[in-house]
Coordinates of C-alpha atoms in Angstrom, one line a residue:
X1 CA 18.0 -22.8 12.5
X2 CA 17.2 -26.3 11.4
X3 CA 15.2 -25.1 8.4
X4 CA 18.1 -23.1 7.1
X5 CA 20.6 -25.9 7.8
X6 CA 18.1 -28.0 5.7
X7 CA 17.2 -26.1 2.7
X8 CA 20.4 -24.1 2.2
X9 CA 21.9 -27.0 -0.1
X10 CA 18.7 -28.1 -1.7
X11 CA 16.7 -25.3 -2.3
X12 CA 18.6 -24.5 -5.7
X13 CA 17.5 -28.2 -6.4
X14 CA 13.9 -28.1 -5.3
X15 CA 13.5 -24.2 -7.0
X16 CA 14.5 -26.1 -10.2
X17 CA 11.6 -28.7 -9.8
X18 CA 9.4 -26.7 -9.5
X19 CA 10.1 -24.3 -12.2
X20 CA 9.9 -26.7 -14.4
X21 CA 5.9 -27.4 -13.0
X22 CA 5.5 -23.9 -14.0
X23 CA 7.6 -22.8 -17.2
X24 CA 4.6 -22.0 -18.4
X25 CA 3.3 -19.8 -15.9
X26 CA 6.9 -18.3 -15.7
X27 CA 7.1 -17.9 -19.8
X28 CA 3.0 -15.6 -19.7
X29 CA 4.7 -13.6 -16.5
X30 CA 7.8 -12.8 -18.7
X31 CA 6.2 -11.9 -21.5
X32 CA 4.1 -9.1 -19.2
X33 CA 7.0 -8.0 -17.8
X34 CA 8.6 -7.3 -21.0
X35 CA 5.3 -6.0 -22.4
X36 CA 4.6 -3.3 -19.6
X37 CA 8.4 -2.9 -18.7
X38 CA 7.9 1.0 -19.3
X39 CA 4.5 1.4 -17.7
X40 CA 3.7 3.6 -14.7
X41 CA 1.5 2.7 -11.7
X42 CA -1.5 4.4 -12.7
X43 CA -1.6 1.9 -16.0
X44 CA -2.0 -0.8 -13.7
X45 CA -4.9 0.7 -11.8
X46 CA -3.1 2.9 -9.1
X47 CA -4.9 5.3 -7.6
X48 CA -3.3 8.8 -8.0
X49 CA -3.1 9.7 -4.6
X50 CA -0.9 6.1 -3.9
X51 CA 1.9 7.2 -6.1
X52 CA 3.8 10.8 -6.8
X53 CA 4.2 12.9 -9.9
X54 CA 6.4 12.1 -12.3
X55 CA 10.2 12.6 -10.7
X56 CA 8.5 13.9 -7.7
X57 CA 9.5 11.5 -5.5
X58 CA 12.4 11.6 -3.1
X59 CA 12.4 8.3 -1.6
X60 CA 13.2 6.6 -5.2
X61 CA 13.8 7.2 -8.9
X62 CA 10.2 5.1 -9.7
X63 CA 7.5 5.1 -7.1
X64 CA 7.7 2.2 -5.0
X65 CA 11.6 1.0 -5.6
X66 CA 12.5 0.2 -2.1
X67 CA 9.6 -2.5 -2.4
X68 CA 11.2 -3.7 -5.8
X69 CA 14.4 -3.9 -4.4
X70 CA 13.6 -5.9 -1.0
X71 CA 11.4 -8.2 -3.3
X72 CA 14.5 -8.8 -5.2
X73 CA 16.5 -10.5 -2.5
X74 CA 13.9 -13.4 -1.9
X75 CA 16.2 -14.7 -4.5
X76 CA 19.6 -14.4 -2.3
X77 CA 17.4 -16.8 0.8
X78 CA 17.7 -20.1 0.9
X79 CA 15.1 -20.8 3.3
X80 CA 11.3 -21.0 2.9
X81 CA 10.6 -18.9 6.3
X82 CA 13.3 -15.9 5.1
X83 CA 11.8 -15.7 1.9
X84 CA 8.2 -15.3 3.5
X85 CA 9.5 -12.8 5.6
X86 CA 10.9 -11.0 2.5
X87 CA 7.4 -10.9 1.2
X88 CA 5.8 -9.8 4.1
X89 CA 8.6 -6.8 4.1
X90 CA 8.3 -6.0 0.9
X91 CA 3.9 -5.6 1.5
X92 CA 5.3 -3.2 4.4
X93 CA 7.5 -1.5 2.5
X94 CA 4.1 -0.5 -0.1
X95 CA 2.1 0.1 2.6
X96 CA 4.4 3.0 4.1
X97 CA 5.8 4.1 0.2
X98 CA 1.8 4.3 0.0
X99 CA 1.8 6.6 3.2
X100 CA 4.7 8.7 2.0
X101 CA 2.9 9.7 -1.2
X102 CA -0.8 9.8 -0.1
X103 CA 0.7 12.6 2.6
X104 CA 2.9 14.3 -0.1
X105 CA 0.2 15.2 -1.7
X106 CA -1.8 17.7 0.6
X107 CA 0.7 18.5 3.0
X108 CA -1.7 20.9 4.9
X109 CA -3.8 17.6 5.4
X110 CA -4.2 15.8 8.7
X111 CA -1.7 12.8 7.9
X112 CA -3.0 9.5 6.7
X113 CA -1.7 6.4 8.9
X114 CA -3.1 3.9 6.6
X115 CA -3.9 5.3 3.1
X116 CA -4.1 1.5 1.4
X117 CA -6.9 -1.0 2.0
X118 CA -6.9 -4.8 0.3
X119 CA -8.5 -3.4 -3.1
X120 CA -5.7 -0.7 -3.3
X121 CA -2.6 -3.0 -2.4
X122 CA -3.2 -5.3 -5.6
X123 CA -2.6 -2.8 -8.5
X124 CA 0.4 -1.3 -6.1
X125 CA 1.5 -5.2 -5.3
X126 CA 1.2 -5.6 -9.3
X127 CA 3.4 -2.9 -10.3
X128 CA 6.0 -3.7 -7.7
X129 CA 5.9 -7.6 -9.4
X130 CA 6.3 -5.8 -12.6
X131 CA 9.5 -4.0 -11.7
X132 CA 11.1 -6.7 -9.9
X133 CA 11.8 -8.8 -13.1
X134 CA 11.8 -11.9 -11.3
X135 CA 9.9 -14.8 -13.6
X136 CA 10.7 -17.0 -10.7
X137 CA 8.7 -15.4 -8.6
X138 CA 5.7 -17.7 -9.4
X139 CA 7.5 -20.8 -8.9
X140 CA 9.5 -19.3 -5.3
X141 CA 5.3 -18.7 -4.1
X142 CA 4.6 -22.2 -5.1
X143 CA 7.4 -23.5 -3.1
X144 CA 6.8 -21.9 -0.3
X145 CA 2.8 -22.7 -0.4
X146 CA 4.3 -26.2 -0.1
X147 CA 7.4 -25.9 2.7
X148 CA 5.9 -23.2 4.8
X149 CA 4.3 -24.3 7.8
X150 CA 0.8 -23.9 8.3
X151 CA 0.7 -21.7 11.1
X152 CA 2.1 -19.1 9.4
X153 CA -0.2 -19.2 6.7
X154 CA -3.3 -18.4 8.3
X155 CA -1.8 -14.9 9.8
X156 CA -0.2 -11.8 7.8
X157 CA 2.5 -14.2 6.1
X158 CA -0.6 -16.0 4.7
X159 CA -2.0 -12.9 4.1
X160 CA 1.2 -11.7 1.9
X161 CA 1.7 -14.5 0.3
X162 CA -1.6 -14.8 -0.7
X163 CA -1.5 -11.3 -1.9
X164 CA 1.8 -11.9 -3.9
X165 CA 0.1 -15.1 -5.5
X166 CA -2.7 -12.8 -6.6
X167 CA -0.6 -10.1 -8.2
X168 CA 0.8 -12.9 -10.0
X169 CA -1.8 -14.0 -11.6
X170 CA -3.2 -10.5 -12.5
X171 CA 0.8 -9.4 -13.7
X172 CA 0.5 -13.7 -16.1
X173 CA -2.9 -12.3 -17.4
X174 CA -2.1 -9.0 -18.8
X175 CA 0.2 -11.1 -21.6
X176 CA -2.5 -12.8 -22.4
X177 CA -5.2 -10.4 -23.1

């Protein structure tokens, strides 16, 4: 596409921008990552039911790693739409982990098609944001507040990303207080 074509060779450049806007926003998210890199979901606010028991899960080795680990390629995109997609996977990717778990845990139970509402996906969202190690995350949601087109921001992908800003912001404020 034309976006790709366009942002492939200066995205490194315009990343660096604005990183440097937010160093500081990036140093307070660094510092809660290293602070809570052992925690478990339910220190974040979890709800029990959203995440298994301890090595009880057979999708991952830590509840919710398929999320980490498609969050962690926004990072190999170059383009602003890709890397709101990745978000928006990554959001789907809780939502059935969330699923998984929440019907793992009463398996005699009529199953659960959507076991995660808006006040649930923050803490989960959180702890994924956590995990992912990714400092630049704050200044990759800023970017792409900026080179995203509107259009997309007033459906789900505004949604997401509006979510992922939040988590953010909750993940910068835990260093602080």
């Amino acid at each position: 596409s034309i976006e790709e074509a366009l942002f492939r060779p200066i995205w490194i450049f315009l990343l660096a921008l604005f990183r440097k806007v937010n160093v500081q926003r990036e140093v307070a998210l660094e510092k809660s990552m290293k602070l809570y890199k052992t925690v478990g979901p339910a220190d974040i606010g979890v709800a029990a039911k959203l995440f298994p028991k301890e090595s009880a899960s057979s999708i991952d080795s830590y509840p919710y790693e398929v999320a980490v680990q498609e969050l962690r390629l926004i990072t190999k995109e170059y383009c602003p739409q890709k890397k709101l997609e990745c978000i928006v996977r990554t959001l789907r990717l809780i939502c059935e982990c969330a699923e998984h778990y929440c019907n793992s845990k009463d398996p005699g139970a009529l199953h659960v098609t959507s076991a995660i509402g808006a006040d649930d996906l923050l803490p989960i969202l959180s702890y994924v944001v956590l995990k992912s190690n990714l400092t630049q995350l704050v200044s990759e949601c800023a970017a792409l507040e900026e080179f995203i087109h509107e259009g997309y921001l007033i459906g789900e992908e505004g949604y997401c990303l509006t979510s992922m800003q939040s988590a953010l912001s909750y993940v910068e404020s835990l260093s602080k207080g």
